[in-house]
Each structure stands twice: as C-alpha cells, then as structure tokens.
Amino acid sequence: MRYTTIGSDPSSAREVSVISLGAMRFGTTTDEATSFAILDRYAGGRVRGAGDRRHGRPARAE
Amino acid sequence: VTDGTVGLLGLSNHWAWQVERARNLATAAGSARADVLQYHHTYLRMRTDIPELRFSQDGEIGAADGSILSYLRAEPGMTLVAYSPLLNGAYTRPDKELDRAYDHPGTQARLEALQQVAKETGATANQVVLAWLIGGELPVVPLIGASSVAQLDESLAALDLQLSAEQRQLLDEAS
C-alpha cells in the first residue's frame, strides 16, 4: 500500500492509504464472512468509508 | 476537532458554494475547516444538469464537477475522496449498465481511450481508472467498494500500474 497525507493543518493532518475501502455494504449485501475476508486482505489500508447509502441512490452505492 | 472527538472534517455532496461558505464560517469562528471533500468522481464524465428531486432539484449535487475540481486546484491541502470510481462495476461488466447521466457523446471517446490504455498496459479498465485518479494533478483518493476479495485484489493491483505521460495525455484529452 502507498500512503498520502490529508488535511492542511499539521495538527490534524494524517496519513491515509491512497486507495480507501468503502464498507457501506458490509453486513447487508456483503455477508459477514466475505466482509471479514475483504477487511483482512485490505488490512494495510488506513481509511474506510462507513457510508450512509448516499441518500439511498442505488447507482451511487460503492 | 479541538476536543479531539473528530480528527479531520470532510464534506460530501454539497454545492461548491456551500462548501466555501462553510469553510469561511469555520475560519471566521476560529474553528477547523473541512479539508476533505467526498463526491462521486471517475474517469467518465457525468452530466450534472439532471435534477434529483429529493436532494438537488437544480442538478447533480454529488458529482465532482468543474466547480469542485477547480476548488480543489485552488486550495492546496484539500483532498477529494472519490466515491463510486468504478461505476458499480460498469466499466468491465456487461451486466452492469451505465447510469443515464453518462449517456452523452463524450462517453464513447473516453471508453475507447480507456480500452486502448488497458490494452497497452495489460491492466483492466478498472485498474486504469484507479491509476488515472490516483496519479493525476489533483489529490484524489478513490473510495472503492468490493463484494469479494478478488475485486479488492484487482483494485489494489492498480497501485502497481504506472501510466506513461503519453497514456495519461490520451486519457485526459479524450472527450
């Protein structure tokens, strides 16, 4: 994994992976075992999106 | 942010003027500004004139359009988290249809450029899209979804894909 810095204020800036993993469907359309397998594989990453279903627009789901 | 409850602020799916207003208000109040924006962004360009009745009757509020991209360019230190960068699988899966917002003449040219670079590099179209997003001039972090480990592996392998200057130019200029 590669990392980048987000945030302009040095006191709050942080390093995150350059690819972020969306977890919005974990536990719903993606079952628990698959979700864990994906998370395990991704474990090097540092940012995950919890998601909010993007206003319920299915075309936008990750 | 000051209390440490939140590390860093981000805003998602707002008009650029709302983001600017919020950041100005925060600055005036001496509090932290949102430095991260989260919008839909991908290689294909989306029509942004189609209203969405519940949330944005004046057009598409959730796309990183010119107002958002130019905002990022003008404000160093801001980052765009690009959601749905792979269009729910539509770049590579014939069973997934493109949203009607991509039904315009520019799409075919972009898809052809994408296929050409995919062929040249031996990567999948999805990987080319991610490499294009990650390696561009603006700070963009793709927010990918995966419903299997194989899909995640495909996306993570995009980290190893380095587009040449010519390939990037071809992709950039297709429209």
Short mmCIF file of C-alpha atoms in Angstrom, two decimals:
data_model
loop_
_atom_site.label_atom_id
_atom_site.label_comp_id
_atom_site.label_asym_id
_atom_site.label_seq_id
_atom_site.Cartn_x
_atom_site.Cartn_y
_atom_site.Cartn_z
CA MET A 1 0.00 0.00 0.00
CA ARG A 2 1.08 3.57 -0.61
CA TYR A 3 0.12 6.49 1.58
CA THR A 4 -0.72 10.15 1.21
CA THR A 5 -1.39 12.98 3.63
CA ILE A 6 -4.83 14.53 4.02
CA GLY A 7 -5.58 17.72 5.94
CA SER A 8 -3.94 21.13 5.62
CA ASP A 9 -3.41 21.80 9.33
CA PRO A 10 -0.33 19.97 10.61
CA SER A 11 -2.06 19.31 13.94
CA SER A 12 -4.88 17.37 12.33
CA ALA A 13 -3.32 16.09 9.10
CA ARG A 14 -2.92 12.35 8.82
CA GLU A 15 -1.54 9.67 6.60
CA VAL A 16 -4.03 7.54 4.73
CA SER A 17 -3.80 4.87 2.07
CA VAL A 18 -4.09 6.15 -1.50
CA ILE A 19 -6.99 3.76 -2.05
CA SER A 20 -9.77 3.85 0.51
CA LEU A 21 -12.09 0.92 1.15
CA GLY A 22 -15.82 1.55 1.35
CA ALA A 23 -17.53 -0.62 3.96
CA MET A 24 -21.06 0.58 3.36
CA ARG A 25 -22.37 -2.79 2.22
CA PHE A 26 -20.64 -4.87 4.85
CA GLY A 27 -23.21 -6.65 6.94
CA THR A 28 -26.02 -6.01 4.48
CA THR A 29 -25.47 -7.06 0.88
CA THR A 30 -21.99 -8.40 1.70
CA ASP A 31 -22.17 -11.18 4.26
CA GLU A 32 -20.06 -11.30 7.40
CA ALA A 33 -17.55 -13.89 6.24
CA THR A 34 -16.88 -12.08 2.97
CA SER A 35 -16.68 -8.74 4.77
CA PHE A 36 -14.06 -10.07 7.16
CA ALA A 37 -12.10 -11.63 4.29
CA ILE A 38 -12.08 -8.31 2.43
CA LEU A 39 -11.06 -6.40 5.55
CA ASP A 40 -8.27 -8.89 6.25
CA ARG A 41 -6.97 -8.52 2.75
CA TYR A 42 -7.13 -4.75 2.99
CA ALA A 43 -5.57 -4.58 6.45
CA GLY A 44 -2.68 -2.45 5.16
CA GLY A 45 -5.07 0.38 4.38
CA ARG A 46 -5.98 3.07 6.84
CA VAL A 47 -9.18 4.68 5.65
CA ARG A 48 -12.54 3.03 5.37
CA GLY A 49 -15.74 4.76 4.42
CA ALA A 50 -18.65 3.84 6.64
CA GLY A 51 -21.08 5.18 4.08
CA ASP A 52 -24.63 6.31 4.52
CA ARG A 53 -26.11 4.83 1.36
CA ARG A 54 -25.57 8.14 -0.40
CA HIS A 55 -29.10 9.32 0.12
CA GLY A 56 -30.39 5.94 -0.88
CA ARG A 57 -29.38 6.31 -4.50
CA PRO A 58 -28.52 2.78 -5.55
CA ALA A 59 -26.47 3.90 -8.55
CA ARG A 60 -24.10 5.52 -6.12
CA ALA A 61 -23.50 2.62 -3.85
CA GLU A 62 -19.90 1.57 -3.75
CA VAL B 1 -11.59 18.81 16.25
CA THR B 2 -10.33 20.94 19.09
CA ASP B 3 -11.69 18.45 21.63
CA GLY B 4 -10.17 15.57 19.74
CA THR B 5 -13.54 13.91 19.17
CA VAL B 6 -13.09 14.27 15.45
CA GLY B 7 -9.72 14.09 13.74
CA LEU B 8 -10.41 15.81 10.49
CA LEU B 9 -13.52 17.25 8.87
CA GLY B 10 -14.93 16.42 5.47
CA LEU B 11 -17.99 17.44 3.48
CA SER B 12 -19.86 15.34 0.96
CA ASN B 13 -22.45 16.10 -1.69
CA HIS B 14 -22.83 19.84 -1.25
CA TRP B 15 -22.73 22.57 -3.85
CA ALA B 16 -19.31 24.19 -4.10
CA TRP B 17 -20.72 27.48 -2.81
CA GLN B 18 -21.99 25.71 0.30
CA VAL B 19 -18.56 24.21 0.92
CA GLU B 20 -16.96 27.60 0.50
CA ARG B 21 -19.49 29.21 2.85
CA ALA B 22 -18.99 26.54 5.48
CA ARG B 23 -15.23 26.86 5.30
CA ASN B 24 -15.46 30.64 5.56
CA LEU B 25 -17.75 30.43 8.58
CA ALA B 26 -15.37 27.99 10.25
CA THR B 27 -12.41 30.25 9.61
CA ALA B 28 -14.30 33.27 10.95
CA ALA B 29 -15.19 31.30 14.08
CA GLY B 30 -11.62 30.15 14.51
CA SER B 31 -12.58 26.51 14.17
CA ALA B 32 -11.39 23.75 11.90
CA ARG B 33 -12.38 23.79 8.25
CA ALA B 34 -13.40 20.81 6.22
CA ASP B 35 -10.30 19.79 4.27
CA VAL B 36 -11.70 16.64 2.71
CA LEU B 37 -14.44 16.52 0.11
CA GLN B 38 -16.28 13.35 -0.80
CA TYR B 39 -18.06 13.24 -4.13
CA HIS B 40 -18.65 10.83 -6.94
CA HIS B 41 -15.72 11.01 -9.32
CA THR B 42 -14.47 8.69 -12.01
CA TYR B 43 -12.84 8.74 -15.43
CA LEU B 44 -16.06 9.11 -17.39
CA ARG B 45 -17.68 12.50 -17.13
CA MET B 46 -21.16 12.71 -15.77
CA ARG B 47 -23.92 15.02 -16.92
CA THR B 48 -24.57 17.32 -13.99
CA ASP B 49 -27.70 19.02 -15.29
CA ILE B 50 -30.10 16.25 -14.35
CA PRO B 51 -32.04 17.20 -11.22
CA GLU B 52 -32.52 14.77 -8.41
CA LEU B 53 -35.87 15.56 -6.89
CA ARG B 54 -35.19 14.73 -3.28
CA PHE B 55 -31.89 16.49 -2.76
CA SER B 56 -30.82 18.62 -5.68
CA GLN B 57 -33.58 19.99 -7.86
CA ASP B 58 -31.07 22.23 -9.64
CA GLY B 59 -28.89 19.43 -10.94
CA GLU B 60 -26.45 16.79 -9.76
CA ILE B 61 -25.13 17.70 -6.32
CA GLY B 62 -22.99 14.61 -5.75
CA ALA B 63 -20.58 14.80 -8.68
CA ALA B 64 -17.12 16.32 -8.58
CA ASP B 65 -17.85 18.76 -11.40
CA GLY B 66 -15.79 21.72 -12.56
CA SER B 67 -16.78 23.77 -9.53
CA ILE B 68 -15.48 21.13 -7.15
CA LEU B 69 -12.36 20.21 -9.13
CA SER B 70 -11.38 23.86 -9.57
CA TYR B 71 -11.94 24.39 -5.85
CA LEU B 72 -9.50 21.57 -5.12
CA ARG B 73 -7.00 23.02 -7.53
CA ALA B 74 -7.23 26.44 -5.92
CA GLU B 75 -6.99 25.22 -2.32
CA PRO B 76 -3.81 23.29 -1.63
CA GLY B 77 -4.23 20.89 1.25
CA MET B 78 -7.71 19.76 0.29
CA THR B 79 -8.33 16.19 -0.81
CA LEU B 80 -11.14 14.65 -2.83
CA VAL B 81 -12.34 11.23 -1.76
CA ALA B 82 -13.88 9.86 -4.95
CA TYR B 83 -16.77 7.53 -4.35
CA SER B 84 -18.12 5.01 -6.86
CA PRO B 85 -14.99 5.43 -9.01
CA LEU B 86 -15.65 2.12 -10.77
CA LEU B 87 -19.32 2.83 -11.51
CA ASN B 88 -20.59 -0.19 -9.68
CA GLY B 89 -18.64 -2.46 -12.00
CA ALA B 90 -19.96 -0.97 -15.23
CA TYR B 91 -16.51 -0.44 -16.77
CA THR B 92 -15.87 -4.15 -17.02
CA ARG B 93 -19.16 -5.97 -16.52
CA PRO B 94 -21.59 -6.17 -19.42
CA ASP B 95 -24.41 -6.91 -16.99
CA LYS B 96 -23.95 -3.53 -15.27
CA GLU B 97 -25.44 -0.60 -17.09
CA LEU B 98 -24.07 2.91 -17.04
CA ASP B 99 -26.27 5.45 -15.34
CA ARG B 100 -28.15 7.63 -17.83
CA ALA B 101 -26.04 10.58 -16.70
CA TYR B 102 -23.23 9.04 -18.78
CA ASP B 103 -25.36 8.82 -21.89
CA HIS B 104 -23.70 11.56 -23.95
CA PRO B 105 -21.20 11.68 -26.85
CA GLY B 106 -18.11 12.12 -24.66
CA THR B 107 -18.56 8.74 -23.05
CA GLN B 108 -17.68 6.70 -26.14
CA ALA B 109 -14.44 8.62 -26.67
CA ARG B 110 -13.46 8.15 -23.03
CA LEU B 111 -14.28 4.44 -23.13
CA GLU B 112 -12.19 3.99 -26.28
CA ALA B 113 -9.20 5.73 -24.70
CA LEU B 114 -9.64 3.59 -21.62
CA GLN B 115 -9.70 0.39 -23.67
CA GLN B 116 -6.61 1.44 -25.58
CA VAL B 117 -4.62 2.11 -22.43
CA ALA B 118 -5.91 -1.07 -20.84
CA LYS B 119 -4.70 -3.00 -23.87
CA GLU B 120 -1.31 -1.29 -23.87
CA THR B 121 -0.70 -1.88 -20.20
CA GLY B 122 -2.32 -5.27 -19.84
CA ALA B 123 -4.36 -3.85 -16.95
CA THR B 124 -8.11 -3.95 -16.57
CA ALA B 125 -10.20 -0.88 -17.33
CA ASN B 126 -10.91 -0.59 -13.60
CA GLN B 127 -7.20 -0.51 -12.82
CA VAL B 128 -6.58 2.16 -15.45
CA VAL B 129 -9.36 4.30 -13.96
CA LEU B 130 -7.88 3.98 -10.46
CA ALA B 131 -4.33 4.68 -11.65
CA TRP B 132 -5.59 7.71 -13.56
CA LEU B 133 -7.39 9.02 -10.47
CA ILE B 134 -4.50 8.40 -8.07
CA GLY B 135 -1.74 9.75 -10.28
CA GLY B 136 -3.42 12.93 -11.56
CA GLU B 137 -2.63 16.54 -10.72
CA LEU B 138 -5.33 16.85 -8.09
CA PRO B 139 -5.19 14.98 -4.78
CA VAL B 140 -7.80 12.27 -5.22
CA VAL B 141 -8.27 9.19 -3.04
CA PRO B 142 -10.58 6.66 -4.72
CA LEU B 143 -13.08 5.08 -2.34
CA ILE B 144 -13.57 1.63 -3.75
CA GLY B 145 -16.15 -0.96 -2.93
CA ALA B 146 -15.60 -4.68 -3.09
CA SER B 147 -18.02 -7.52 -2.73
CA SER B 148 -15.29 -10.14 -2.99
CA VAL B 149 -11.60 -10.46 -2.17
CA ALA B 150 -10.94 -10.88 -5.91
CA GLN B 151 -12.45 -7.48 -6.64
CA LEU B 152 -10.35 -5.91 -3.91
CA ASP B 153 -7.23 -7.59 -5.28
CA GLU B 154 -7.97 -6.21 -8.72
CA SER B 155 -8.30 -2.68 -7.33
CA LEU B 156 -5.22 -2.91 -5.12
CA ALA B 157 -3.16 -4.09 -8.08
CA ALA B 158 -3.85 -0.70 -9.65
CA LEU B 159 -1.21 0.63 -7.25
CA ASP B 160 1.41 -1.12 -9.39
CA LEU B 161 0.15 0.44 -12.60
CA GLN B 162 2.18 3.45 -13.68
CA LEU B 163 0.67 5.29 -16.64
CA SER B 164 3.14 6.84 -19.08
CA ALA B 165 2.88 10.55 -19.88
CA GLU B 166 1.51 9.61 -23.30
CA GLN B 167 -1.12 7.32 -21.83
CA ARG B 168 -2.21 9.96 -19.36
CA GLN B 169 -2.42 12.55 -22.09
CA LEU B 170 -4.53 10.24 -24.24
CA LEU B 171 -6.89 9.65 -21.33
CA ASP B 172 -7.02 13.32 -20.37
CA GLU B 173 -7.74 14.57 -23.84
CA ALA B 174 -10.46 12.11 -24.82
CA SER B 175 -13.81 13.87 -24.64
#
